[in-house]
mmCIF file of C-alpha atoms in Angstrom:
data_model
loop_
_atom_site.group_PDB
_atom_site.id
_atom_site.type_symbol
_atom_site.label_atom_id
_atom_site.label_comp_id
_atom_site.label_asym_id
_atom_site.label_seq_id
_atom_site.Cartn_x
_atom_site.Cartn_y
_atom_site.Cartn_z
ATOM 1 C CA UNK K 1 -2.490 -10.913 7.388
ATOM 2 C CA UNK K 2 -0.381 -14.052 7.838
ATOM 3 C CA UNK K 3 -2.074 -17.448 7.586
ATOM 4 C CA UNK K 4 -2.674 -18.867 11.074
ATOM 5 C CA UNK K 5 -1.938 -22.344 9.679
ATOM 6 C CA UNK K 6 1.583 -21.200 8.771
ATOM 7 C CA UNK K 7 2.077 -19.726 12.234
ATOM 8 C CA UNK K 8 0.932 -22.990 13.819
ATOM 9 C CA UNK K 9 3.156 -25.161 11.640
ATOM 10 C CA UNK K 10 6.297 -22.996 11.686
ATOM 11 C CA UNK K 11 6.258 -20.204 14.288
ATOM 12 C CA UNK K 12 10.058 -19.881 14.189
ATOM 13 C CA UNK K 13 9.892 -19.017 10.480
ATOM 14 C CA UNK K 14 7.485 -16.148 11.203
ATOM 15 C CA UNK K 15 9.619 -14.921 14.091
ATOM 16 C CA UNK K 16 12.726 -14.953 11.895
ATOM 17 C CA UNK K 17 10.919 -13.080 9.112
ATOM 18 C CA UNK K 18 9.776 -10.409 11.538
ATOM 19 C CA UNK K 19 13.327 -10.025 12.857
ATOM 20 C CA UNK K 20 14.517 -9.405 9.283
ATOM 21 C CA UNK K 21 12.081 -6.484 9.296
ATOM 22 C CA UNK K 22 13.532 -5.328 12.634
ATOM 23 C CA UNK K 23 10.265 -6.236 14.358
ATOM 24 C CA UNK K 24 10.276 -8.332 17.523
ATOM 25 C CA UNK K 25 7.300 -10.674 17.126
ATOM 26 C CA UNK K 26 8.341 -13.451 19.520
ATOM 27 C CA UNK K 27 5.851 -12.658 22.297
ATOM 28 C CA UNK K 28 3.102 -11.783 19.820
ATOM 29 C CA UNK K 29 3.433 -15.144 18.072
ATOM 30 C CA UNK K 30 3.583 -17.032 21.372
ATOM 31 C CA UNK K 31 0.407 -15.241 22.481
ATOM 32 C CA UNK K 32 -1.290 -15.938 19.143
ATOM 33 C CA UNK K 33 -0.608 -19.644 19.598
ATOM 34 C CA UNK K 34 -1.902 -19.577 23.195
ATOM 35 C CA UNK K 35 -5.141 -17.920 22.076
ATOM 36 C CA UNK K 36 -5.329 -20.337 19.161
ATOM 37 C CA UNK K 37 -5.150 -23.348 21.506
ATOM 38 C CA UNK K 38 -7.695 -21.771 23.844
ATOM 39 C CA UNK K 39 -9.999 -20.873 20.945
ATOM 40 C CA UNK K 40 -9.972 -24.440 19.629
ATOM 41 C CA UNK K 41 -10.581 -25.837 23.127
ATOM 42 C CA UNK K 42 -13.597 -23.566 23.587
ATOM 43 C CA UNK K 43 -14.857 -24.387 20.099
ATOM 44 C CA UNK K 44 -14.697 -28.100 20.864
ATOM 45 C CA UNK K 45 -16.477 -27.622 24.182
ATOM 46 C CA UNK K 46 -19.238 -25.453 22.673
ATOM 47 C CA UNK K 47 -19.750 -27.872 19.786
ATOM 48 C CA UNK K 48 -20.041 -30.798 22.250
ATOM 49 C CA UNK K 49 -22.644 -28.878 24.285
ATOM 50 C CA UNK K 50 -24.570 -27.992 21.127
ATOM 51 C CA UNK K 51 -24.585 -31.652 20.102
ATOM 52 C CA UNK K 52 -25.962 -32.564 23.540
ATOM 53 C CA UNK K 53 -28.545 -29.801 23.190
ATOM 54 C CA UNK K 54 -29.618 -31.036 19.740
ATOM 55 C CA UNK K 55 -29.965 -34.597 20.978
ATOM 56 C CA UNK K 56 -32.084 -33.452 23.933
ATOM 57 C CA UNK K 57 -34.305 -31.348 21.674
ATOM 58 C CA UNK K 58 -35.244 -34.557 19.882
ATOM 59 C CA UNK K 59 -35.729 -36.522 23.124
ATOM 60 C CA UNK K 60 -38.036 -34.028 24.870
ATOM 61 C CA UNK K 61 -40.937 -34.312 22.358
ATOM 62 C CA UNK K 62 -40.629 -38.095 22.426
ATOM 63 C CA UNK K 63 -40.766 -38.191 26.260
ATOM 64 C CA UNK K 64 -43.821 -35.950 26.278
ATOM 65 C CA UNK K 65 -45.469 -37.993 23.543
ATOM 66 C CA UNK K 66 -45.017 -41.120 25.629
ATOM 67 C CA UNK K 67 -46.544 -39.365 28.675
ATOM 68 C CA UNK K 68 -43.267 -39.029 30.534
ATOM 69 C CA UNK K 69 -41.918 -36.137 32.588
ATOM 70 C CA UNK K 70 -39.362 -34.059 30.615
ATOM 71 C CA UNK K 71 -39.029 -31.287 33.199
ATOM 72 C CA UNK K 72 -35.672 -32.466 34.549
ATOM 73 C CA UNK K 73 -34.194 -32.728 31.056
ATOM 74 C CA UNK K 74 -35.646 -29.326 30.145
ATOM 75 C CA UNK K 75 -34.102 -27.750 33.240
ATOM 76 C CA UNK K 76 -30.796 -29.353 32.359
ATOM 77 C CA UNK K 77 -31.022 -27.944 28.815
ATOM 78 C CA UNK K 78 -31.812 -24.477 30.166
ATOM 79 C CA UNK K 79 -28.634 -24.613 32.251
ATOM 80 C CA UNK K 80 -26.736 -25.957 29.256
ATOM 81 C CA UNK K 81 -27.999 -23.081 27.089
ATOM 82 C CA UNK K 82 -26.511 -20.676 29.637
ATOM 83 C CA UNK K 83 -23.164 -22.464 29.470
ATOM 84 C CA UNK K 84 -23.228 -22.362 25.644
ATOM 85 C CA UNK K 85 -23.864 -18.610 25.777
ATOM 86 C CA UNK K 86 -20.938 -18.152 28.164
ATOM 87 C CA UNK K 87 -18.747 -20.323 25.937
ATOM 88 C CA UNK K 88 -19.698 -18.345 22.833
ATOM 89 C CA UNK K 89 -18.857 -15.082 24.602
ATOM 90 C CA UNK K 90 -15.494 -16.488 25.691
ATOM 91 C CA UNK K 91 -14.885 -17.772 22.161
ATOM 92 C CA UNK K 92 -15.654 -14.348 20.699
ATOM 93 C CA UNK K 93 -13.206 -12.777 23.138
ATOM 94 C CA UNK K 94 -10.440 -15.243 22.249
ATOM 95 C CA UNK K 95 -11.049 -14.807 18.517
ATOM 96 C CA UNK K 96 -11.005 -11.005 18.797
ATOM 97 C CA UNK K 97 -7.746 -11.039 20.770
ATOM 98 C CA UNK K 98 -6.113 -13.497 18.387
ATOM 99 C CA UNK K 99 -7.224 -11.412 15.406
ATOM 100 C CA UNK K 100 -5.867 -8.234 17.020
ATOM 101 C CA UNK K 101 -2.488 -9.915 17.456
ATOM 102 C CA UNK K 102 -2.519 -11.283 13.892
ATOM 103 C CA UNK K 103 -3.150 -7.768 12.566
ATOM 104 C CA UNK K 104 -0.102 -6.485 14.455
ATOM 105 C CA UNK K 105 2.256 -8.790 12.495
ATOM 106 C CA UNK K 106 3.996 -7.349 9.425
ATOM 107 C CA UNK K 107 4.084 -9.287 6.185
ATOM 108 C CA UNK K 108 6.819 -11.884 5.799
ATOM 109 C CA UNK K 109 9.728 -10.628 3.667
ATOM 110 C CA UNK K 110 10.661 -12.767 0.689
ATOM 111 C CA UNK K 111 13.505 -15.185 1.287
ATOM 112 C CA UNK K 112 15.972 -13.267 -0.915
ATOM 113 C CA UNK K 113 15.300 -9.930 0.817
ATOM 114 C CA UNK K 114 18.195 -9.093 3.145
ATOM 115 C CA UNK K 115 17.673 -8.268 6.807
ATOM 116 C CA UNK K 116 18.064 -4.827 8.360
ATOM 117 C CA UNK K 117 17.130 -1.239 7.616
ATOM 118 C CA UNK K 118 17.824 1.194 4.788
ATOM 119 C CA UNK K 119 21.570 0.957 5.375
ATOM 120 C CA UNK K 120 21.319 -2.510 3.786
ATOM 121 C CA UNK K 121 19.419 -1.409 0.683
ATOM 122 C CA UNK K 122 21.094 -2.694 -2.486
ATOM 123 C CA UNK K 123 21.456 -0.505 -5.612
ATOM 124 C CA UNK K 124 20.778 -2.833 -8.561
ATOM 125 C CA UNK K 125 21.403 -0.574 -11.552
ATOM 126 C CA UNK K 126 21.768 3.022 -12.705
ATOM 127 C CA UNK K 127 20.429 4.842 -15.758
ATOM 128 C CA UNK K 128 22.569 7.481 -17.483
ATOM 129 C CA UNK K 129 25.399 9.400 -15.851
ATOM 130 C CA UNK K 130 24.951 12.135 -13.281
ATOM 131 C CA UNK K 131 24.474 15.452 -15.124
ATOM 132 C CA UNK K 132 27.533 17.702 -15.244
ATOM 133 C CA UNK K 133 27.266 21.492 -15.623
ATOM 134 C CA UNK K 134 29.799 23.988 -17.005
ATOM 135 C CA UNK K 135 28.074 26.753 -15.020
ATOM 136 C CA UNK K 136 26.942 27.235 -11.438
ATOM 137 C CA UNK K 137 23.667 25.237 -11.300
ATOM 138 C CA UNK K 138 20.667 26.443 -9.321
ATOM 139 C CA UNK K 139 18.537 24.414 -6.936
ATOM 140 C CA UNK K 140 14.957 23.558 -7.862
ATOM 141 C CA UNK K 141 13.405 26.054 -5.425
ATOM 142 C CA UNK K 142 15.236 29.007 -7.006
ATOM 143 C CA UNK K 143 14.558 27.689 -10.517
ATOM 144 C CA UNK K 144 10.847 27.192 -9.870
ATOM 145 C CA UNK K 145 10.551 30.689 -8.400
ATOM 146 C CA UNK K 146 12.552 32.441 -11.129
ATOM 147 C CA UNK K 147 10.548 30.651 -13.839
ATOM 148 C CA UNK K 148 7.246 31.291 -12.007
ATOM 149 C CA UNK K 149 6.440 27.557 -11.935
ATOM 150 C CA UNK K 150 5.720 27.241 -8.204
ATOM 151 C CA UNK K 151 4.484 29.721 -5.617
ATOM 152 C CA UNK K 152 5.749 28.441 -2.275
ATOM 153 C CA UNK K 153 4.814 31.518 -0.231
ATOM 154 C CA UNK K 154 1.164 31.567 -1.278
ATOM 155 C CA UNK K 155 0.985 27.805 -0.900
ATOM 156 C CA UNK K 156 2.099 28.170 2.718
ATOM 157 C CA UNK K 157 -0.352 31.049 3.170
ATOM 158 C CA UNK K 158 -3.220 28.863 1.955
ATOM 159 C CA UNK K 159 -2.345 25.601 3.696
ATOM 160 C CA UNK K 160 0.749 25.981 5.879
ATOM 161 C CA UNK K 161 4.235 24.481 5.626
ATOM 162 C CA UNK K 162 4.641 21.582 3.224
ATOM 163 C CA UNK K 163 2.245 23.066 0.638
ATOM 164 C CA UNK K 164 2.737 24.863 -2.673
ATOM 165 C CA UNK K 165 0.803 26.225 -5.650
ATOM 166 C CA UNK K 166 1.577 25.230 -9.238
ATOM 167 C CA UNK K 167 1.275 28.380 -11.361
ATOM 168 C CA UNK K 168 0.975 28.941 -15.107
ATOM 169 C CA UNK K 169 3.501 26.840 -16.986
ATOM 170 C CA UNK K 170 4.284 24.998 -13.761
ATOM 171 C CA UNK K 171 0.682 23.790 -13.530
ATOM 172 C CA UNK K 172 0.803 22.804 -17.192
ATOM 173 C CA UNK K 173 4.088 20.920 -16.666
ATOM 174 C CA UNK K 174 2.563 19.004 -13.755
ATOM 175 C CA UNK K 175 -0.491 18.146 -15.874
ATOM 176 C CA UNK K 176 1.765 17.137 -18.784
ATOM 177 C CA UNK K 177 3.523 14.610 -16.549
ATOM 178 C CA UNK K 178 0.224 13.118 -15.404
ATOM 179 C CA UNK K 179 -1.145 12.909 -18.952
ATOM 180 C CA UNK K 180 2.061 11.257 -20.156
ATOM 181 C CA UNK K 181 1.881 8.618 -17.412
ATOM 182 C CA UNK K 182 -1.792 7.865 -17.991
ATOM 183 C CA UNK K 183 -1.377 7.569 -21.761
ATOM 184 C CA UNK K 184 1.509 5.126 -21.311
ATOM 185 C CA UNK K 185 -0.395 2.929 -18.852
ATOM 186 C CA UNK K 186 -3.623 2.865 -20.872
ATOM 187 C CA UNK K 187 -1.626 1.896 -23.967
ATOM 188 C CA UNK K 188 -0.196 -1.020 -21.954
ATOM 189 C CA UNK K 189 -3.665 -2.331 -21.084
ATOM 190 C CA UNK K 190 -4.214 -0.863 -17.611
ATOM 191 C CA UNK K 191 -7.749 0.283 -16.756
ATOM 192 C CA UNK K 192 -7.871 3.937 -15.732
ATOM 193 C CA UNK K 193 -9.847 4.642 -12.528
ATOM 194 C CA UNK K 194 -10.799 7.947 -10.904
ATOM 195 C CA UNK K 195 -11.305 7.117 -7.244
ATOM 196 C CA UNK K 196 -12.903 8.652 -4.140
ATOM 197 C CA UNK K 197 -10.440 10.598 -2.001
ATOM 198 C CA UNK K 198 -12.371 9.986 1.236
ATOM 199 C CA UNK K 199 -12.309 6.325 2.242
ATOM 200 C CA UNK K 200 -13.939 4.137 4.877
ATOM 201 C CA UNK K 201 -11.873 2.511 7.623
ATOM 202 C CA UNK K 202 -12.087 -0.899 5.907
ATOM 203 C CA UNK K 203 -9.939 0.376 3.020
ATOM 204 C CA UNK K 204 -7.029 1.198 5.322
ATOM 205 C CA UNK K 205 -7.522 -2.105 7.139
ATOM 206 C CA UNK K 206 -7.269 -4.170 3.929
ATOM 207 C CA UNK K 207 -4.268 -2.216 2.642
ATOM 208 C CA UNK K 208 -2.470 -2.958 5.923
ATOM 209 C CA UNK K 209 -2.260 0.645 7.118
ATOM 210 C CA UNK K 210 -4.802 0.144 9.919
ATOM 211 C CA UNK K 211 -4.958 -0.317 12.803
ATOM 212 C CA UNK K 212 -1.204 0.182 13.324
ATOM 213 C CA UNK K 213 -0.747 3.389 11.284
ATOM 214 C CA UNK K 214 -4.174 5.005 11.664
ATOM 215 C CA UNK K 215 -2.615 8.100 13.282
ATOM 216 C CA UNK K 216 -0.607 8.891 10.144
ATOM 217 C CA UNK K 217 -3.644 9.817 8.041
ATOM 218 C CA UNK K 218 -5.943 12.813 7.869
ATOM 219 C CA UNK K 219 -9.420 11.998 9.233
ATOM 220 C CA UNK K 220 -12.708 13.708 8.424
ATOM 221 C CA UNK K 221 -15.646 13.548 10.854
ATOM 222 C CA UNK K 222 -19.127 14.409 9.617
ATOM 223 C CA UNK K 223 -20.453 16.774 12.326
ATOM 224 C CA UNK K 224 -24.082 15.633 11.880
ATOM 225 C CA UNK K 225 -23.531 11.839 11.791
ATOM 226 C CA UNK K 226 -21.106 9.193 13.028
ATOM 227 C CA UNK K 227 -19.657 8.912 9.513
ATOM 228 C CA UNK K 228 -15.851 9.143 9.770
ATOM 229 C CA UNK K 229 -13.522 8.783 6.797
ATOM 230 C CA UNK K 230 -9.854 9.313 5.999
ATOM 231 C CA UNK K 231 -8.124 11.013 3.073
ATOM 232 C CA UNK K 232 -6.345 8.418 1.008
ATOM 233 C CA UNK K 233 -2.531 8.410 1.387
ATOM 234 C CA UNK K 234 -2.152 6.682 -2.005
ATOM 235 C CA UNK K 235 -4.495 5.341 -4.699
ATOM 236 C CA UNK K 236 -3.265 1.845 -3.795
ATOM 237 C CA UNK K 237 -5.420 2.032 -0.644
ATOM 238 C CA UNK K 238 -8.545 2.283 -2.803
ATOM 239 C CA UNK K 239 -7.455 0.057 -5.685
ATOM 240 C CA UNK K 240 -6.660 -2.990 -3.509
ATOM 241 C CA UNK K 241 -10.198 -2.710 -2.094
ATOM 242 C CA UNK K 242 -12.027 -2.766 -5.419
ATOM 243 C CA UNK K 243 -12.623 -6.530 -5.180
ATOM 244 C CA UNK K 244 -12.930 -6.837 -1.405
ATOM 245 C CA UNK K 245 -15.136 -9.812 -0.429
ATOM 246 C CA UNK K 246 -15.334 -10.969 -4.055
ATOM 247 C CA UNK K 247 -14.536 -14.247 -5.803
ATOM 248 C CA UNK K 248 -12.901 -13.704 -9.189
ATOM 249 C CA UNK K 249 -12.648 -16.262 -11.954
ATOM 250 C CA UNK K 250 -9.190 -17.451 -12.979
ATOM 251 C CA UNK K 251 -9.609 -16.141 -16.528
ATOM 252 C CA UNK K 252 -10.256 -12.636 -15.140
ATOM 253 C CA UNK K 253 -6.686 -12.468 -13.821
ATOM 254 C CA UNK K 254 -4.516 -10.538 -13.935
ATOM 255 C CA UNK K 255 -6.526 -7.407 -13.277
ATOM 256 C CA UNK K 256 -4.504 -4.266 -14.019
ATOM 257 C CA UNK K 257 -5.562 -0.847 -12.778
ATOM 258 C CA UNK K 258 -4.161 2.672 -12.644
ATOM 259 C CA UNK K 259 -5.555 5.457 -10.520
ATOM 260 C CA UNK K 260 -4.711 9.155 -10.463
ATOM 261 C CA UNK K 261 -5.203 10.930 -7.138
ATOM 262 C CA UNK K 262 -3.617 13.511 -4.930
ATOM 263 C CA UNK K 263 -2.026 11.756 -1.934
ATOM 264 C CA UNK K 264 -2.499 13.147 1.557
ATOM 265 C CA UNK K 265 0.184 12.480 4.204
ATOM 266 C CA UNK K 266 0.233 13.734 7.798
ATOM 267 C CA UNK K 267 3.823 12.742 8.489
ATOM 268 C CA UNK K 268 5.134 15.066 5.788
ATOM 269 C CA UNK K 269 6.379 18.600 6.186
ATOM 270 C CA UNK K 270 9.894 18.369 7.625
ATOM 271 C CA UNK K 271 11.996 21.527 7.773
ATOM 272 C CA UNK K 272 15.284 19.748 7.037
ATOM 273 C CA UNK K 273 17.245 21.219 4.134
ATOM 274 C CA UNK K 274 16.860 18.030 2.125
ATOM 275 C CA UNK K 275 13.061 18.260 2.441
ATOM 276 C CA UNK K 276 12.719 21.860 1.188
ATOM 277 C CA UNK K 277 10.561 22.886 -1.746
ATOM 278 C CA UNK K 278 8.483 20.027 -3.150
ATOM 279 C CA UNK K 279 10.620 17.149 -1.894
ATOM 280 C CA UNK K 280 8.201 16.371 0.919
ATOM 281 C CA UNK K 281 4.675 17.713 1.275
ATOM 282 C CA UNK K 282 1.279 17.081 2.821
ATOM 283 C CA UNK K 283 -0.335 16.699 -0.612
ATOM 284 C CA UNK K 284 1.189 15.538 -3.887
ATOM 285 C CA UNK K 285 0.025 13.995 -7.148
ATOM 286 C CA UNK K 286 0.612 10.399 -8.145
ATOM 287 C CA UNK K 287 -0.468 7.826 -10.690
ATOM 288 C CA UNK K 288 -0.550 4.383 -9.078
ATOM 289 C CA UNK K 289 -0.494 0.943 -10.693
ATOM 290 C CA UNK K 290 -2.082 -2.097 -9.015
ATOM 291 C CA UNK K 291 -2.344 -5.703 -10.158
ATOM 292 C CA UNK K 292 -4.343 -8.666 -8.873
ATOM 293 C CA UNK K 293 -2.702 -11.912 -9.970
ATOM 294 C CA UNK K 294 -2.577 -15.651 -9.408
ATOM 295 C CA UNK K 295 0.262 -16.612 -7.018
ATOM 296 C CA UNK K 296 2.246 -18.305 -9.787
ATOM 297 C CA UNK K 297 2.155 -15.091 -11.879
ATOM 298 C CA UNK K 298 3.108 -12.804 -9.016
ATOM 299 C CA UNK K 299 6.863 -12.595 -9.634
ATOM 300 C CA UNK K 300 6.420 -11.845 -13.345
ATOM 301 C CA UNK K 301 3.869 -9.141 -12.498
ATOM 302 C CA UNK K 302 6.354 -7.546 -10.100
ATOM 303 C CA UNK K 303 9.029 -7.400 -12.796
ATOM 304 C CA UNK K 304 6.493 -5.874 -15.188
ATOM 305 C CA UNK K 305 5.634 -3.114 -12.712
ATOM 306 C CA UNK K 306 9.293 -2.340 -12.060
ATOM 307 C CA UNK K 307 9.999 -2.227 -15.805
ATOM 308 C CA UNK K 308 7.034 0.067 -16.477
ATOM 309 C CA UNK K 309 8.001 2.514 -13.738
ATOM 310 C CA UNK K 310 11.638 2.517 -14.871
ATOM 311 C CA UNK K 311 10.612 3.041 -18.470
ATOM 312 C CA UNK K 312 8.740 6.232 -17.580
ATOM 313 C CA UNK K 313 11.805 7.735 -15.877
ATOM 314 C CA UNK K 314 13.996 6.638 -18.782
ATOM 315 C CA UNK K 315 11.653 8.280 -21.306
ATOM 316 C CA UNK K 316 11.951 11.472 -19.271
ATOM 317 C CA UNK K 317 15.735 11.136 -19.674
ATOM 318 C CA UNK K 318 16.534 11.417 -15.957
ATOM 319 C CA UNK K 319 19.494 9.892 -14.156
ATOM 320 C CA UNK K 320 18.238 7.475 -11.487
ATOM 321 C CA UNK K 321 19.084 4.281 -9.642
ATOM 322 C CA UNK K 322 17.004 1.215 -8.889
ATOM 323 C CA UNK K 323 17.393 -0.101 -5.336
ATOM 324 C CA UNK K 324 16.215 -3.329 -3.728
ATOM 325 C CA UNK K 325 15.056 -2.500 -0.220
ATOM 326 C CA UNK K 326 16.180 -4.408 2.839
ATOM 327 C CA UNK K 327 13.403 -6.053 4.844
ATOM 328 C CA UNK K 328 13.320 -3.337 7.501
ATOM 329 C CA UNK K 329 12.834 -0.615 4.873
ATOM 330 C CA UNK K 330 9.939 -2.423 3.180
ATOM 331 C CA UNK K 331 6.553 -1.229 4.332
ATOM 332 C CA UNK K 332 4.478 -3.163 6.854
ATOM 333 C CA UNK K 333 2.331 -4.954 4.248
ATOM 334 C CA UNK K 334 4.976 -5.771 1.662
ATOM 335 C CA UNK K 335 7.102 -8.861 1.057
ATOM 336 C CA UNK K 336 9.523 -7.094 -1.310
ATOM 337 C CA UNK K 337 10.035 -3.571 -2.649
ATOM 338 C CA UNK K 338 12.212 -1.932 -5.288
ATOM 339 C CA UNK K 339 12.600 1.865 -5.255
ATOM 340 C CA UNK K 340 13.336 4.076 -8.255
ATOM 341 C CA UNK K 341 15.277 7.078 -6.994
ATOM 342 C CA UNK K 342 16.032 10.153 -9.116
ATOM 343 C CA UNK K 343 19.145 12.256 -8.661
ATOM 344 C CA UNK K 344 18.652 15.773 -7.236
ATOM 345 C CA UNK K 345 21.914 17.570 -8.179
ATOM 346 C CA UNK K 346 21.666 20.475 -5.695
ATOM 347 C CA UNK K 347 21.252 18.029 -2.808
ATOM 348 C CA UNK K 348 23.695 15.419 -4.016
ATOM 349 C CA UNK K 349 21.227 12.660 -3.098
ATOM 350 C CA UNK K 350 18.739 10.282 -4.682
ATOM 351 C CA UNK K 351 15.030 10.638 -3.895
ATOM 352 C CA UNK K 352 12.381 7.970 -4.397
ATOM 353 C CA UNK K 353 9.774 8.617 -7.117
ATOM 354 C CA UNK K 354 8.382 5.090 -7.334
ATOM 355 C CA UNK K 355 8.114 2.078 -5.052
ATOM 356 C CA UNK K 356 7.176 -1.227 -6.663
ATOM 357 C CA UNK K 357 5.988 -3.757 -4.087
ATOM 358 C CA UNK K 358 4.536 -7.246 -3.818
ATOM 359 C CA UNK K 359 2.182 -7.908 -0.901
ATOM 360 C CA UNK K 360 1.758 -11.586 -1.879
ATOM 361 C CA UNK K 361 -1.553 -12.710 -0.253
ATOM 362 C CA UNK K 362 -1.219 -10.447 2.813
ATOM 363 C CA UNK K 363 -3.721 -7.797 1.663
ATOM 364 C CA UNK K 364 -6.004 -10.338 -0.022
ATOM 365 C CA UNK K 365 -6.416 -12.216 3.270
ATOM 366 C CA UNK K 366 -7.430 -8.994 4.991
ATOM 367 C CA UNK K 367 -9.838 -8.153 2.168
ATOM 368 C CA UNK K 368 -11.061 -11.708 1.509
ATOM 369 C CA UNK K 369 -10.221 -11.430 -2.210
ATOM 370 C CA UNK K 370 -10.164 -14.880 -3.816
ATOM 371 C CA UNK K 371 -10.313 -16.529 -7.216
ATOM 372 C CA UNK K 372 -11.635 -19.894 -8.309
ATOM 373 C CA UNK K 373 -8.757 -21.959 -9.645
ATOM 374 C CA UNK K 374 -8.782 -24.676 -12.268
ATOM 375 C CA UNK K 375 -9.076 -27.130 -9.371
ATOM 376 C CA UNK K 376 -12.450 -25.459 -8.611
ATOM 377 C CA UNK K 377 -11.125 -24.474 -5.172
ATOM 378 C CA UNK K 378 -10.903 -20.919 -3.845
ATOM 379 C CA UNK K 379 -7.452 -19.339 -3.486
ATOM 380 C CA UNK K 380 -6.299 -15.909 -2.342
ATOM 381 C CA UNK K 381 -5.030 -13.593 -5.085
ATOM 382 C CA UNK K 382 -1.731 -11.733 -4.843
ATOM 383 C CA UNK K 383 -1.775 -7.920 -4.918
ATOM 384 C CA UNK K 384 1.040 -5.729 -6.206
ATOM 385 C CA UNK K 385 1.475 -1.998 -6.625
ATOM 386 C CA UNK K 386 3.920 0.543 -8.039
ATOM 387 C CA UNK K 387 3.956 4.311 -8.382
ATOM 388 C CA UNK K 388 3.771 5.224 -12.007
ATOM 389 C CA UNK K 389 4.814 7.905 -11.045
ATOM 390 C CA UNK K 390 4.736 10.416 -8.162
ATOM 391 C CA UNK K 391 5.422 13.930 -9.441
ATOM 392 C CA UNK K 392 6.583 15.975 -6.443
ATOM 393 C CA UNK K 393 10.184 14.755 -6.710
ATOM 394 C CA UNK K 394 10.193 14.295 -10.479
ATOM 395 C CA UNK K 395 9.429 17.989 -10.924
ATOM 396 C CA UNK K 396 12.555 19.119 -8.990
ATOM 397 C CA UNK K 397 14.652 16.463 -10.772
ATOM 398 C CA UNK K 398 13.489 17.670 -14.184
ATOM 399 C CA UNK K 399 14.154 21.367 -13.580
ATOM 400 C CA UNK K 400 17.551 20.667 -11.996
ATOM 401 C CA UNK K 401 18.801 18.025 -14.442
ATOM 402 C CA UNK K 402 17.523 19.926 -17.511
ATOM 403 C CA UNK K 403 18.555 23.455 -16.450
ATOM 404 C CA UNK K 404 20.610 25.689 -18.747
ATOM 405 C CA UNK K 405 23.195 28.408 -18.124
ATOM 406 C CA UNK K 406 20.707 31.211 -18.926
ATOM 407 C CA UNK K 407 18.304 30.027 -16.207
ATOM 408 C CA UNK K 408 15.962 28.281 -18.636
ATOM 409 C CA UNK K 409 14.908 24.625 -18.461
ATOM 410 C CA UNK K 410 14.742 22.331 -21.463
ATOM 411 C CA UNK K 411 11.491 20.362 -21.566
ATOM 412 C CA UNK K 412 11.979 16.565 -21.808
ATOM 413 C CA UNK K 413 11.094 15.514 -25.341
ATOM 414 C CA UNK K 414 8.210 13.210 -24.348
ATOM 415 C CA UNK K 415 6.441 16.121 -22.596
ATOM 416 C CA UNK K 416 6.671 18.675 -25.403
ATOM 417 C CA UNK K 417 3.473 17.601 -27.167
ATOM 418 C CA UNK K 418 1.572 18.025 -23.909
ATOM 419 C CA UNK K 419 3.189 21.302 -22.868
ATOM 420 C CA UNK K 420 3.456 22.915 -26.312
ATOM 421 C CA UNK K 421 6.999 24.217 -25.795
ATOM 422 C CA UNK K 422 10.577 22.988 -25.967
ATOM 423 C CA UNK K 423 12.129 25.325 -23.389
ATOM 424 C CA UNK K 424 10.768 27.073 -20.289
ATOM 425 C CA UNK K 425 12.394 30.525 -20.199
ATOM 426 C CA UNK K 426 12.674 33.150 -17.450
#
């Protein structure tokens, strides 16, 4: 959520930031300011009436004590109480409408983030050269089927399109990736968390996914109660809620967490050729990193997250590129995002396996997460997140980039101790 004080002081700045994200916020901001003026007018009026009411409440006993008639003043106060109630109702309405409009505004992009959509994304660097083959390479779907790593048909039978089953060595390879990621993060001082998969509405609200994107998640309704929850789309949604409505001490920061969860996405499941196999699915595994920091440490934390995510892909020996996203390609809650995209040879395209993002104080304002600074005042923390990593596109990249002429796949060296083999053979 954007600070109303900033909107009041510089509405044109907020409008310009929204335009960079290809979001027309002009009318929304104008309406926010109208409701803000009205809300403050009503507040002033209600406070004046309450002051009059308080003064009268002291006068009435004195009048009665002196033998006077307080009936007229009491009647006046009864009418005033009705006006205060009406004013409070009107104030609640104005506050609710203003809050609804505030929630509809995306986060401000950082100043150095360029305007526009994904066509303006900027590749920053590449790792290794694209793999070259002296034989006719296979695509990951054929490789995974011939090596009995993935069962796509039975996955679709169990759960429909956009689902698969890891089988045998394939399941072990998936688990090896997750163990490798977790070991690396724990070694670097991140606290490992196993989180609930079913979350309350407030979690999506704080993360910035609700109310705007509530239709993109899977919802679960308890048939015997009014309890309704959603399946988390990423561990970030839970991790940024761990300290909701809490005040942290400055020496507690930064807080560094990792969470392993499956991720559940309704919008997945395209039938385009570039989405076949495991490239896009309704459920996939991911290890997520989240940090809570002081504002002045936020930029350094972002660079740390990017470096950690890159380092994992480098240790796997995969060709990838790092891209800085344009404002319109950053998600609703984020001020900046870098994507790590691995090369899928059979498709001739890069696919994102990690997004590192800085929400600044946007999520913390929604979740009321503060820390007590050295000045003894309360300040909002900054929240940051990065995939470390998602596996459903790494798996295809590994089998395609490491494939051999005989149909086997060489296991990346860092995974061999987990998998117990050097080569996966037909």
